[in-house]
């Protein structure tokens, strides 16, 4: 029997060549975005021709891996550090390309067998595993730190101390997390795309999960779009365009999705010390640069800066209602308002959970001499940002219920208006 059957169009061709094109496409786009962002951030000035290694480490963290910092400063000094942060601009770019590549051979079909989908995803996963393994092995480098002039440098010369710090990745966990990341991307792509085929046993998901998944992806992308417009205006009017473009290309979703949760009323705990800092807006850095862990929410932002922070809940509410309306409009008319509300609440809670897990930051570098503590801000620092998770999830459920009801009634009103127009 040939590929064409009486029940539909030819079966899609999705062999190893297609899988290779999907993986390479995602990696190339991620690499370009990360390289431009690092260039704007000044990473090309790092010593020792380390830029390719830093780029590899950036790609590793973009798929959920972590970078560990290590060092050797001899018997009289010690170094410590670690870095956990996801450059979500790079992550988002790779996810969009990988999802598109996964769905492209499956378009124009209503049903696909589970073995077919699993086989297609497995081909991509095998090549992706090899790519992440190569990146994890390449993401390692060492630097020699200068203690500078003055007493500190004199002590270093006296005791023969030449601090060396470096970064590397845990290969096995990085590969495992990279595969989990890919599985999540492919699953979300399958759930979101209206034209993507599903196994016959899962066709009911078209009317339950798909509208909610599509609405949440649309919500996140709309927030990024608004943030991009604001960032471009800032780059054009307030100077320091390189810093702004570094944020756009590396961490724009980190900022806007954090702002989205704050607009919902969530609170994050954080602290900034030393030479490190948080990206724009700079008020985030100012609020958290305190002797102890501080709260970051609408109250502290307004107290510190005043400004127009009251717009955050307004924008969040508008985006949520728009997403809820889209969800209801894409659902069958028989779905009741309370069902829309529950679906929206659960979907938003899962989305906020994802944001909380991906936006959190933990970074620390320290160097001590003769066991007497840190050597000063130039050689040590910390950035911490973590959510108050249960409060954020509870607020997401409440916002989701309210937006779900509003979206359902709005979609019903639109359907009635369209029906009345058709009768005329």
mmCIF file of N, CA and C in Angstrom, residues 271-392:
data_model
loop_
_atom_site.group_PDB
_atom_site.id
_atom_site.type_symbol
_atom_site.label_atom_id
_atom_site.label_comp_id
_atom_site.label_asym_id
_atom_site.label_seq_id
_atom_site.Cartn_x
_atom_site.Cartn_y
_atom_site.Cartn_z
ATOM 1 N N UNK A 271 17.786 39.133 46.984
ATOM 2 C CA UNK A 271 18.877 39.929 47.538
ATOM 3 C C UNK A 271 19.923 40.114 46.455
ATOM 4 N N UNK A 272 20.511 41.292 46.411
ATOM 5 C CA UNK A 272 21.589 41.597 45.474
ATOM 6 C C UNK A 272 22.735 42.203 46.259
ATOM 7 N N UNK A 273 23.934 41.680 46.068
ATOM 8 C CA UNK A 273 25.115 42.256 46.694
ATOM 9 C C UNK A 273 26.309 42.080 45.774
ATOM 10 N N UNK A 274 27.304 42.921 45.980
ATOM 11 C CA UNK A 274 28.515 42.818 45.184
ATOM 12 C C UNK A 274 28.355 43.435 43.806
ATOM 13 N N UNK A 275 29.189 43.015 42.856
ATOM 14 C CA UNK A 275 29.177 43.637 41.530
ATOM 15 C C UNK A 275 28.038 43.168 40.649
ATOM 16 N N UNK A 276 27.319 42.154 41.073
ATOM 17 C CA UNK A 276 26.246 41.631 40.247
ATOM 18 C C UNK A 276 25.008 42.511 40.356
ATOM 19 N N UNK A 277 24.055 42.244 39.483
ATOM 20 C CA UNK A 277 22.812 43.006 39.524
ATOM 21 C C UNK A 277 21.747 42.323 38.712
ATOM 22 N N UNK A 278 20.548 42.881 38.764
ATOM 23 C CA UNK A 278 19.428 42.376 37.988
ATOM 24 C C UNK A 278 19.210 43.283 36.782
ATOM 25 N N UNK A 279 18.630 42.734 35.712
ATOM 26 C CA UNK A 279 18.408 43.540 34.507
ATOM 27 C C UNK A 279 17.332 44.591 34.725
ATOM 28 N N UNK A 280 17.093 45.350 33.643
ATOM 29 C CA UNK A 280 16.116 46.429 33.731
ATOM 30 C C UNK A 280 14.752 45.881 34.146
ATOM 31 N N UNK A 281 13.893 46.697 34.761
ATOM 32 C CA UNK A 281 14.182 48.052 35.219
ATOM 33 C C UNK A 281 15.084 48.043 36.452
ATOM 34 N N UNK A 282 15.925 49.077 36.561
ATOM 35 C CA UNK A 282 16.934 49.102 37.612
ATOM 36 C C UNK A 282 16.328 49.173 38.999
ATOM 37 N N UNK A 283 15.048 49.517 39.100
ATOM 38 C CA UNK A 283 14.421 49.567 40.414
ATOM 39 C C UNK A 283 14.415 48.186 41.067
ATOM 40 N N UNK A 284 14.406 47.118 40.272
ATOM 41 C CA UNK A 284 14.479 45.774 40.847
ATOM 42 C C UNK A 284 15.773 45.599 41.615
ATOM 43 N N UNK A 285 16.868 46.033 41.010
ATOM 44 C CA UNK A 285 18.164 45.946 41.665
ATOM 45 C C UNK A 285 18.197 46.807 42.923
ATOM 46 N N UNK A 286 17.603 47.987 42.843
ATOM 47 C CA UNK A 286 17.642 48.910 43.975
ATOM 48 C C UNK A 286 16.819 48.390 45.152
ATOM 49 N N UNK A 287 15.663 47.798 44.870
ATOM 50 C CA UNK A 287 14.817 47.275 45.943
ATOM 51 C C UNK A 287 15.501 46.128 46.675
ATOM 52 N N UNK A 288 16.241 45.293 45.940
ATOM 53 C CA UNK A 288 16.806 44.086 46.526
ATOM 54 C C UNK A 288 18.232 44.263 47.026
ATOM 55 N N UNK A 289 18.859 45.416 46.777
ATOM 56 C CA UNK A 289 20.226 45.617 47.255
ATOM 57 C C UNK A 289 20.172 46.088 48.707
ATOM 58 N N UNK A 290 19.949 45.139 49.598
ATOM 59 C CA UNK A 290 19.799 45.404 51.030
ATOM 60 C C UNK A 290 20.673 44.421 51.809
ATOM 61 N N UNK A 291 20.900 44.686 53.108
ATOM 62 C CA UNK A 291 21.738 43.771 53.893
ATOM 63 C C UNK A 291 21.149 42.381 54.044
ATOM 64 N N UNK A 292 19.840 42.267 53.916
ATOM 65 C CA UNK A 292 19.198 40.970 54.116
ATOM 66 C C UNK A 292 18.234 40.724 52.957
ATOM 67 N N UNK A 293 17.628 39.542 52.935
ATOM 68 C CA UNK A 293 16.654 39.193 51.903
ATOM 69 C C UNK A 293 15.450 40.126 52.000
ATOM 70 N N UNK A 294 15.017 40.663 50.873
ATOM 71 C CA UNK A 294 13.914 41.622 50.842
ATOM 72 C C UNK A 294 12.779 41.080 49.982
ATOM 73 N N UNK A 295 11.593 41.638 50.205
ATOM 74 C CA UNK A 295 10.416 41.258 49.440
ATOM 75 C C UNK A 295 10.306 42.140 48.196
ATOM 76 N N UNK A 296 9.953 41.516 47.088
ATOM 77 C CA UNK A 296 9.724 42.229 45.832
ATOM 78 C C UNK A 296 8.273 42.001 45.427
ATOM 79 N N UNK A 297 7.454 43.050 45.515
ATOM 80 C CA UNK A 297 6.047 42.965 45.135
ATOM 81 C C UNK A 297 5.564 44.362 44.774
ATOM 82 N N UNK A 298 4.286 44.480 44.504
ATOM 83 C CA UNK A 298 3.733 45.776 44.129
ATOM 84 C C UNK A 298 3.941 46.819 45.224
ATOM 85 N N UNK A 299 3.810 46.402 46.475
ATOM 86 C CA UNK A 299 3.960 47.335 47.579
ATOM 87 C C UNK A 299 5.363 47.903 47.670
ATOM 88 N N UNK A 300 6.385 47.028 47.625
ATOM 89 C CA UNK A 300 7.757 47.515 47.756
ATOM 90 C C UNK A 300 8.190 48.319 46.536
ATOM 91 N N UNK A 301 7.729 47.921 45.343
ATOM 92 C CA UNK A 301 8.064 48.688 44.146
ATOM 93 C C UNK A 301 7.461 50.088 44.201
ATOM 94 N N UNK A 302 6.197 50.174 44.603
ATOM 95 C CA UNK A 302 5.535 51.482 44.686
ATOM 96 C C UNK A 302 6.152 52.340 45.780
ATOM 97 N N UNK A 303 6.476 51.712 46.907
ATOM 98 C CA UNK A 303 7.082 52.458 48.015
ATOM 99 C C UNK A 303 8.449 53.003 47.641
ATOM 100 N N UNK A 304 9.188 52.238 46.865
ATOM 101 C CA UNK A 304 10.548 52.652 46.525
ATOM 102 C C UNK A 304 10.585 53.690 45.416
ATOM 103 N N UNK A 305 9.724 53.485 44.409
ATOM 104 C CA UNK A 305 9.852 54.301 43.200
ATOM 105 C C UNK A 305 8.593 55.090 42.856
ATOM 106 N N UNK A 306 7.463 54.717 43.444
ATOM 107 C CA UNK A 306 6.216 55.370 43.020
ATOM 108 C C UNK A 306 5.913 54.974 41.590
ATOM 109 N N UNK A 307 6.038 55.931 40.687
ATOM 110 C CA UNK A 307 5.912 55.626 39.265
ATOM 111 C C UNK A 307 4.541 55.104 38.886
ATOM 112 N N UNK A 308 4.531 54.231 37.895
ATOM 113 C CA UNK A 308 3.276 53.725 37.351
ATOM 114 C C UNK A 308 3.142 52.221 37.567
ATOM 115 N N UNK A 309 3.606 51.743 38.710
ATOM 116 C CA UNK A 309 3.533 50.310 38.965
ATOM 117 C C UNK A 309 2.102 49.816 39.094
ATOM 118 N N UNK A 310 1.165 50.740 39.352
ATOM 119 C CA UNK A 310 -0.235 50.323 39.425
ATOM 120 C C UNK A 310 -0.729 49.798 38.086
ATOM 121 N N UNK A 311 0.018 50.089 37.006
ATOM 122 C CA UNK A 311 -0.373 49.580 35.689
ATOM 123 C C UNK A 311 -0.176 48.068 35.572
ATOM 124 N N UNK A 312 0.713 47.502 36.393
ATOM 125 C CA UNK A 312 0.976 46.067 36.281
ATOM 126 C C UNK A 312 -0.284 45.220 36.485
ATOM 127 N N UNK A 313 -1.061 45.411 37.575
ATOM 128 C CA UNK A 313 -2.282 44.608 37.702
ATOM 129 C C UNK A 313 -3.305 44.898 36.612
ATOM 130 N N UNK A 314 -3.346 46.148 36.107
ATOM 131 C CA UNK A 314 -4.284 46.469 35.025
ATOM 132 C C UNK A 314 -3.908 45.706 33.758
ATOM 133 N N UNK A 315 -2.635 45.757 33.394
ATOM 134 C CA UNK A 315 -2.179 45.042 32.198
ATOM 135 C C UNK A 315 -2.364 43.538 32.373
ATOM 136 N N UNK A 316 -2.043 43.031 33.564
ATOM 137 C CA UNK A 316 -2.214 41.595 33.818
ATOM 138 C C UNK A 316 -3.676 41.185 33.676
ATOM 139 N N UNK A 317 -4.587 41.997 34.199
ATOM 140 C CA UNK A 317 -6.014 41.685 34.107
ATOM 141 C C UNK A 317 -6.485 41.684 32.653
ATOM 142 N N UNK A 318 -6.046 42.671 31.880
ATOM 143 C CA UNK A 318 -6.447 42.729 30.471
ATOM 144 C C UNK A 318 -5.928 41.514 29.709
ATOM 145 N N UNK A 319 -4.669 41.149 29.933
ATOM 146 C CA UNK A 319 -4.100 39.992 29.256
ATOM 147 C C UNK A 319 -4.819 38.704 29.648
ATOM 148 N N UNK A 320 -5.138 38.563 30.924
ATOM 149 C CA UNK A 320 -5.835 37.355 31.382
ATOM 150 C C UNK A 320 -7.230 37.257 30.781
ATOM 151 N N UNK A 321 -7.957 38.364 30.755
ATOM 152 C CA UNK A 321 -9.310 38.342 30.178
ATOM 153 C C UNK A 321 -9.259 38.037 28.685
ATOM 154 N N UNK A 322 -8.264 38.590 27.986
ATOM 155 C CA UNK A 322 -8.121 38.292 26.562
ATOM 156 C C UNK A 322 -7.804 36.819 26.352
ATOM 157 N N UNK A 323 -6.905 36.264 27.178
ATOM 158 C CA UNK A 323 -6.579 34.847 27.056
ATOM 159 C C UNK A 323 -7.785 33.973 27.370
ATOM 160 N N UNK A 324 -8.559 34.349 28.390
ATOM 161 C CA UNK A 324 -9.754 33.579 28.741
ATOM 162 C C UNK A 324 -10.791 33.633 27.630
ATOM 163 N N UNK A 325 -10.945 34.793 26.996
ATOM 164 C CA UNK A 325 -11.873 34.905 25.874
ATOM 165 C C UNK A 325 -11.440 34.008 24.718
ATOM 166 N N UNK A 326 -10.154 34.003 24.406
ATOM 167 C CA UNK A 326 -9.654 33.140 23.330
ATOM 168 C C UNK A 326 -9.908 31.675 23.669
ATOM 169 N N UNK A 327 -9.663 31.298 24.915
ATOM 170 C CA UNK A 327 -9.905 29.925 25.330
ATOM 171 C C UNK A 327 -11.368 29.549 25.152
ATOM 172 N N UNK A 328 -12.281 30.426 25.590
ATOM 173 C CA UNK A 328 -13.709 30.139 25.467
ATOM 174 C C UNK A 328 -14.153 30.126 24.012
ATOM 175 N N UNK A 329 -13.609 31.032 23.205
ATOM 176 C CA UNK A 329 -13.996 31.088 21.792
ATOM 177 C C UNK A 329 -13.547 29.859 21.028
ATOM 178 N N UNK A 330 -12.445 29.240 21.440
ATOM 179 C CA UNK A 330 -11.939 28.047 20.764
ATOM 180 C C UNK A 330 -12.549 26.766 21.318
ATOM 181 N N UNK A 331 -13.351 26.889 22.372
ATOM 182 C CA UNK A 331 -14.003 25.722 22.963
ATOM 183 C C UNK A 331 -15.398 25.548 22.377
ATOM 184 N N UNK A 332 -15.955 24.337 22.426
ATOM 185 C CA UNK A 332 -17.328 24.130 21.960
ATOM 186 C C UNK A 332 -18.324 24.959 22.757
ATOM 187 N N UNK A 333 -19.406 25.346 22.129
ATOM 188 C CA UNK A 333 -20.406 26.189 22.778
ATOM 189 C C UNK A 333 -21.072 25.492 23.962
ATOM 190 N N UNK A 334 -21.021 24.170 23.980
ATOM 191 C CA UNK A 334 -21.689 23.437 25.062
ATOM 192 C C UNK A 334 -20.951 23.526 26.393
ATOM 193 N N UNK A 335 -19.690 23.959 26.376
ATOM 194 C CA UNK A 335 -18.913 24.058 27.616
ATOM 195 C C UNK A 335 -19.475 25.193 28.464
ATOM 196 N N UNK A 336 -19.761 24.906 29.722
ATOM 197 C CA UNK A 336 -20.396 25.884 30.604
ATOM 198 C C UNK A 336 -19.375 26.878 31.158
ATOM 199 N N UNK A 337 -19.906 27.999 31.681
ATOM 200 C CA UNK A 337 -19.046 29.066 32.173
ATOM 201 C C UNK A 337 -18.174 28.585 33.330
ATOM 202 N N UNK A 338 -18.742 27.811 34.251
ATOM 203 C CA UNK A 338 -17.952 27.356 35.391
ATOM 204 C C UNK A 338 -16.840 26.417 34.954
ATOM 205 N N UNK A 339 -17.074 25.656 33.872
ATOM 206 C CA UNK A 339 -16.022 24.796 33.353
ATOM 207 C C UNK A 339 -14.886 25.618 32.744
ATOM 208 N N UNK A 340 -15.249 26.689 32.031
ATOM 209 C CA UNK A 340 -14.224 27.595 31.522
ATOM 210 C C UNK A 340 -13.401 28.174 32.670
ATOM 211 N N UNK A 341 -14.098 28.566 33.732
ATOM 212 C CA UNK A 341 -13.407 29.175 34.870
ATOM 213 C C UNK A 341 -12.432 28.193 35.513
ATOM 214 N N UNK A 342 -12.858 26.956 35.705
ATOM 215 C CA UNK A 342 -11.985 25.946 36.306
ATOM 216 C C UNK A 342 -10.792 25.657 35.396
ATOM 217 N N UNK A 343 -11.058 25.497 34.096
ATOM 218 C CA UNK A 343 -9.967 25.238 33.161
ATOM 219 C C UNK A 343 -8.959 26.384 33.155
ATOM 220 N N UNK A 344 -9.461 27.599 33.180
ATOM 221 C CA UNK A 344 -8.579 28.763 33.167
ATOM 222 C C UNK A 344 -7.773 28.838 34.465
ATOM 223 N N UNK A 345 -8.408 28.545 35.579
ATOM 224 C CA UNK A 345 -7.703 28.594 36.867
ATOM 225 C C UNK A 345 -6.581 27.572 36.917
ATOM 226 N N UNK A 346 -6.870 26.351 36.499
ATOM 227 C CA UNK A 346 -5.839 25.305 36.521
ATOM 228 C C UNK A 346 -4.718 25.638 35.542
ATOM 229 N N UNK A 347 -5.078 26.087 34.338
ATOM 230 C CA UNK A 347 -4.063 26.413 33.338
ATOM 231 C C UNK A 347 -3.178 27.562 33.807
ATOM 232 N N UNK A 348 -3.777 28.588 34.416
ATOM 233 C CA UNK A 348 -2.990 29.728 34.879
ATOM 234 C C UNK A 348 -2.097 29.326 36.055
ATOM 235 N N UNK A 349 -2.594 28.484 36.940
ATOM 236 C CA UNK A 349 -1.769 28.032 38.060
ATOM 237 C C UNK A 349 -0.558 27.254 37.558
ATOM 238 N N UNK A 350 -0.747 26.398 36.567
ATOM 239 C CA UNK A 350 0.379 25.653 35.994
ATOM 240 C C UNK A 350 1.359 26.593 35.293
ATOM 241 N N UNK A 351 0.819 27.613 34.633
ATOM 242 C CA UNK A 351 1.689 28.582 33.958
ATOM 243 C C UNK A 351 2.508 29.371 34.964
ATOM 244 N N UNK A 352 1.883 29.815 36.037
ATOM 245 C CA UNK A 352 2.607 30.550 37.084
ATOM 246 C C UNK A 352 3.642 29.646 37.748
ATOM 247 N N UNK A 353 3.311 28.378 37.925
ATOM 248 C CA UNK A 353 4.289 27.431 38.474
ATOM 249 C C UNK A 353 5.509 27.345 37.562
ATOM 250 N N UNK A 354 5.262 27.259 36.251
ATOM 251 C CA UNK A 354 6.370 27.224 35.297
ATOM 252 C C UNK A 354 7.211 28.489 35.385
ATOM 253 N N UNK A 355 6.557 29.644 35.488
ATOM 254 C CA UNK A 355 7.285 30.908 35.593
ATOM 255 C C UNK A 355 8.138 30.920 36.866
ATOM 256 N N UNK A 356 7.560 30.496 37.961
ATOM 257 C CA UNK A 356 8.292 30.506 39.227
ATOM 258 C C UNK A 356 9.521 29.597 39.175
ATOM 259 N N UNK A 357 9.408 28.472 38.495
ATOM 260 C CA UNK A 357 10.531 27.551 38.420
ATOM 261 C C UNK A 357 11.616 28.046 37.466
ATOM 262 N N UNK A 358 11.226 28.785 36.425
ATOM 263 C CA UNK A 358 12.178 29.176 35.389
ATOM 264 C C UNK A 358 12.783 30.555 35.599
ATOM 265 N N UNK A 359 12.113 31.425 36.325
ATOM 266 C CA UNK A 359 12.594 32.794 36.487
ATOM 267 C C UNK A 359 13.487 32.936 37.724
ATOM 268 N N UNK A 360 13.430 32.006 38.645
ATOM 269 C CA UNK A 360 14.238 32.117 39.856
ATOM 270 C C UNK A 360 15.728 32.173 39.504
ATOM 271 N N UNK A 361 16.492 32.864 40.341
ATOM 272 C CA UNK A 361 17.918 33.069 40.109
ATOM 273 C C UNK A 361 18.677 32.741 41.381
ATOM 274 N N UNK A 362 19.797 32.083 41.225
ATOM 275 C CA UNK A 362 20.712 31.859 42.339
ATOM 276 C C UNK A 362 22.128 31.946 41.785
ATOM 277 N N UNK A 363 22.880 32.940 42.240
ATOM 278 C CA UNK A 363 24.244 33.123 41.762
ATOM 279 C C UNK A 363 25.112 33.612 42.907
ATOM 280 N N UNK A 364 26.291 32.987 43.056
ATOM 281 C CA UNK A 364 27.206 33.403 44.115
ATOM 282 C C UNK A 364 28.631 33.108 43.691
ATOM 283 N N UNK A 365 29.495 34.071 43.922
ATOM 284 C CA UNK A 365 30.932 33.893 43.738
ATOM 285 C C UNK A 365 31.617 34.454 44.962
ATOM 286 N N UNK A 366 32.540 33.710 45.550
ATOM 287 C CA UNK A 366 33.249 34.180 46.728
ATOM 288 C C UNK A 366 34.702 33.751 46.703
ATOM 289 N N UNK A 367 35.545 34.574 47.252
ATOM 290 C CA UNK A 367 36.972 34.276 47.370
ATOM 291 C C UNK A 367 37.441 34.757 48.731
ATOM 292 N N UNK A 368 38.047 33.887 49.494
ATOM 293 C CA UNK A 368 38.535 34.255 50.829
ATOM 294 C C UNK A 368 40.034 34.003 50.917
ATOM 295 N N UNK A 369 40.677 34.772 51.758
ATOM 296 C CA UNK A 369 42.130 34.685 51.924
ATOM 297 C C UNK A 369 42.444 34.439 53.401
ATOM 298 N N UNK A 370 43.241 33.396 53.678
ATOM 299 C CA UNK A 370 43.632 33.050 55.047
ATOM 300 C C UNK A 370 42.424 32.776 55.937
ATOM 301 N N UNK A 371 41.296 32.418 55.293
ATOM 302 C CA UNK A 371 40.096 32.092 56.042
ATOM 303 C C UNK A 371 39.435 33.249 56.724
ATOM 304 N N UNK A 372 39.723 34.485 56.291
ATOM 305 C CA UNK A 372 39.173 35.650 56.998
ATOM 306 C C UNK A 372 38.002 36.274 56.253
ATOM 307 N N UNK A 373 37.412 35.552 55.313
ATOM 308 C CA UNK A 373 36.187 36.041 54.698
ATOM 309 C C UNK A 373 36.403 36.547 53.296
ATOM 310 N N UNK A 374 35.379 37.248 52.811
ATOM 311 C CA UNK A 374 35.390 37.697 51.430
ATOM 312 C C UNK A 374 36.426 38.783 51.199
ATOM 313 N N UNK A 375 36.905 38.834 49.975
ATOM 314 C CA UNK A 375 37.941 39.786 49.624
ATOM 315 C C UNK A 375 37.400 41.089 49.075
ATOM 316 N N UNK A 376 36.116 41.329 49.186
ATOM 317 C CA UNK A 376 35.576 42.599 48.710
ATOM 318 C C UNK A 376 34.648 42.421 47.537
ATOM 319 N N UNK A 377 33.937 43.495 47.201
ATOM 320 C CA UNK A 377 32.902 43.430 46.188
ATOM 321 C C UNK A 377 33.443 43.091 44.814
ATOM 322 N N UNK A 378 34.696 43.453 44.538
ATOM 323 C CA UNK A 378 35.218 43.178 43.213
ATOM 324 C C UNK A 378 35.377 41.709 42.928
ATOM 325 N N UNK A 379 35.488 40.868 43.991
ATOM 326 C CA UNK A 379 35.759 39.453 43.796
ATOM 327 C C UNK A 379 34.685 38.558 44.390
ATOM 328 N N UNK A 380 33.626 39.110 44.907
ATOM 329 C CA UNK A 380 32.571 38.283 45.471
ATOM 330 C C UNK A 380 31.227 38.984 45.315
ATOM 331 N N UNK A 381 30.188 38.206 45.318
ATOM 332 C CA UNK A 381 28.863 38.792 45.199
ATOM 333 C C UNK A 381 27.802 37.707 45.167
ATOM 334 N N UNK A 382 26.548 38.147 45.212
ATOM 335 C CA UNK A 382 25.432 37.215 45.251
ATOM 336 C C UNK A 382 24.204 37.847 44.635
ATOM 337 N N UNK A 383 23.443 37.053 43.923
ATOM 338 C CA UNK A 383 22.118 37.438 43.449
ATOM 339 C C UNK A 383 21.167 36.304 43.781
ATOM 340 N N UNK A 384 20.068 36.635 44.423
ATOM 341 C CA UNK A 384 19.080 35.634 44.800
ATOM 342 C C UNK A 384 17.696 36.152 44.451
ATOM 343 N N UNK A 385 16.910 35.334 43.803
ATOM 344 C CA UNK A 385 15.526 35.693 43.500
ATOM 345 C C UNK A 385 14.702 34.411 43.497
ATOM 346 N N UNK A 386 13.745 34.325 44.409
ATOM 347 C CA UNK A 386 12.925 33.121 44.513
ATOM 348 C C UNK A 386 11.496 33.515 44.863
ATOM 349 N N UNK A 387 10.510 32.769 44.374
ATOM 350 C CA UNK A 387 9.108 33.135 44.611
ATOM 351 C C UNK A 387 8.584 32.584 45.930
ATOM 352 N N UNK A 388 7.567 33.252 46.434
ATOM 353 C CA UNK A 388 6.754 32.654 47.492
ATOM 354 C C UNK A 388 5.695 31.836 46.771
ATOM 355 N N UNK A 389 6.018 30.586 46.576
ATOM 356 C CA UNK A 389 5.334 29.758 45.582
ATOM 357 C C UNK A 389 3.854 29.571 45.878
ATOM 358 N N UNK A 390 3.517 29.190 47.095
ATOM 359 C CA UNK A 390 2.122 28.851 47.380
ATOM 360 C C UNK A 390 1.219 30.079 47.291
ATOM 361 N N UNK A 391 1.724 31.210 47.706
ATOM 362 C CA UNK A 391 0.935 32.429 47.549
ATOM 363 C C UNK A 391 0.704 32.764 46.090
ATOM 364 N N UNK A 392 1.741 32.601 45.257
ATOM 365 C CA UNK A 392 1.596 32.878 43.831
ATOM 366 C C UNK A 392 0.593 31.941 43.178
#
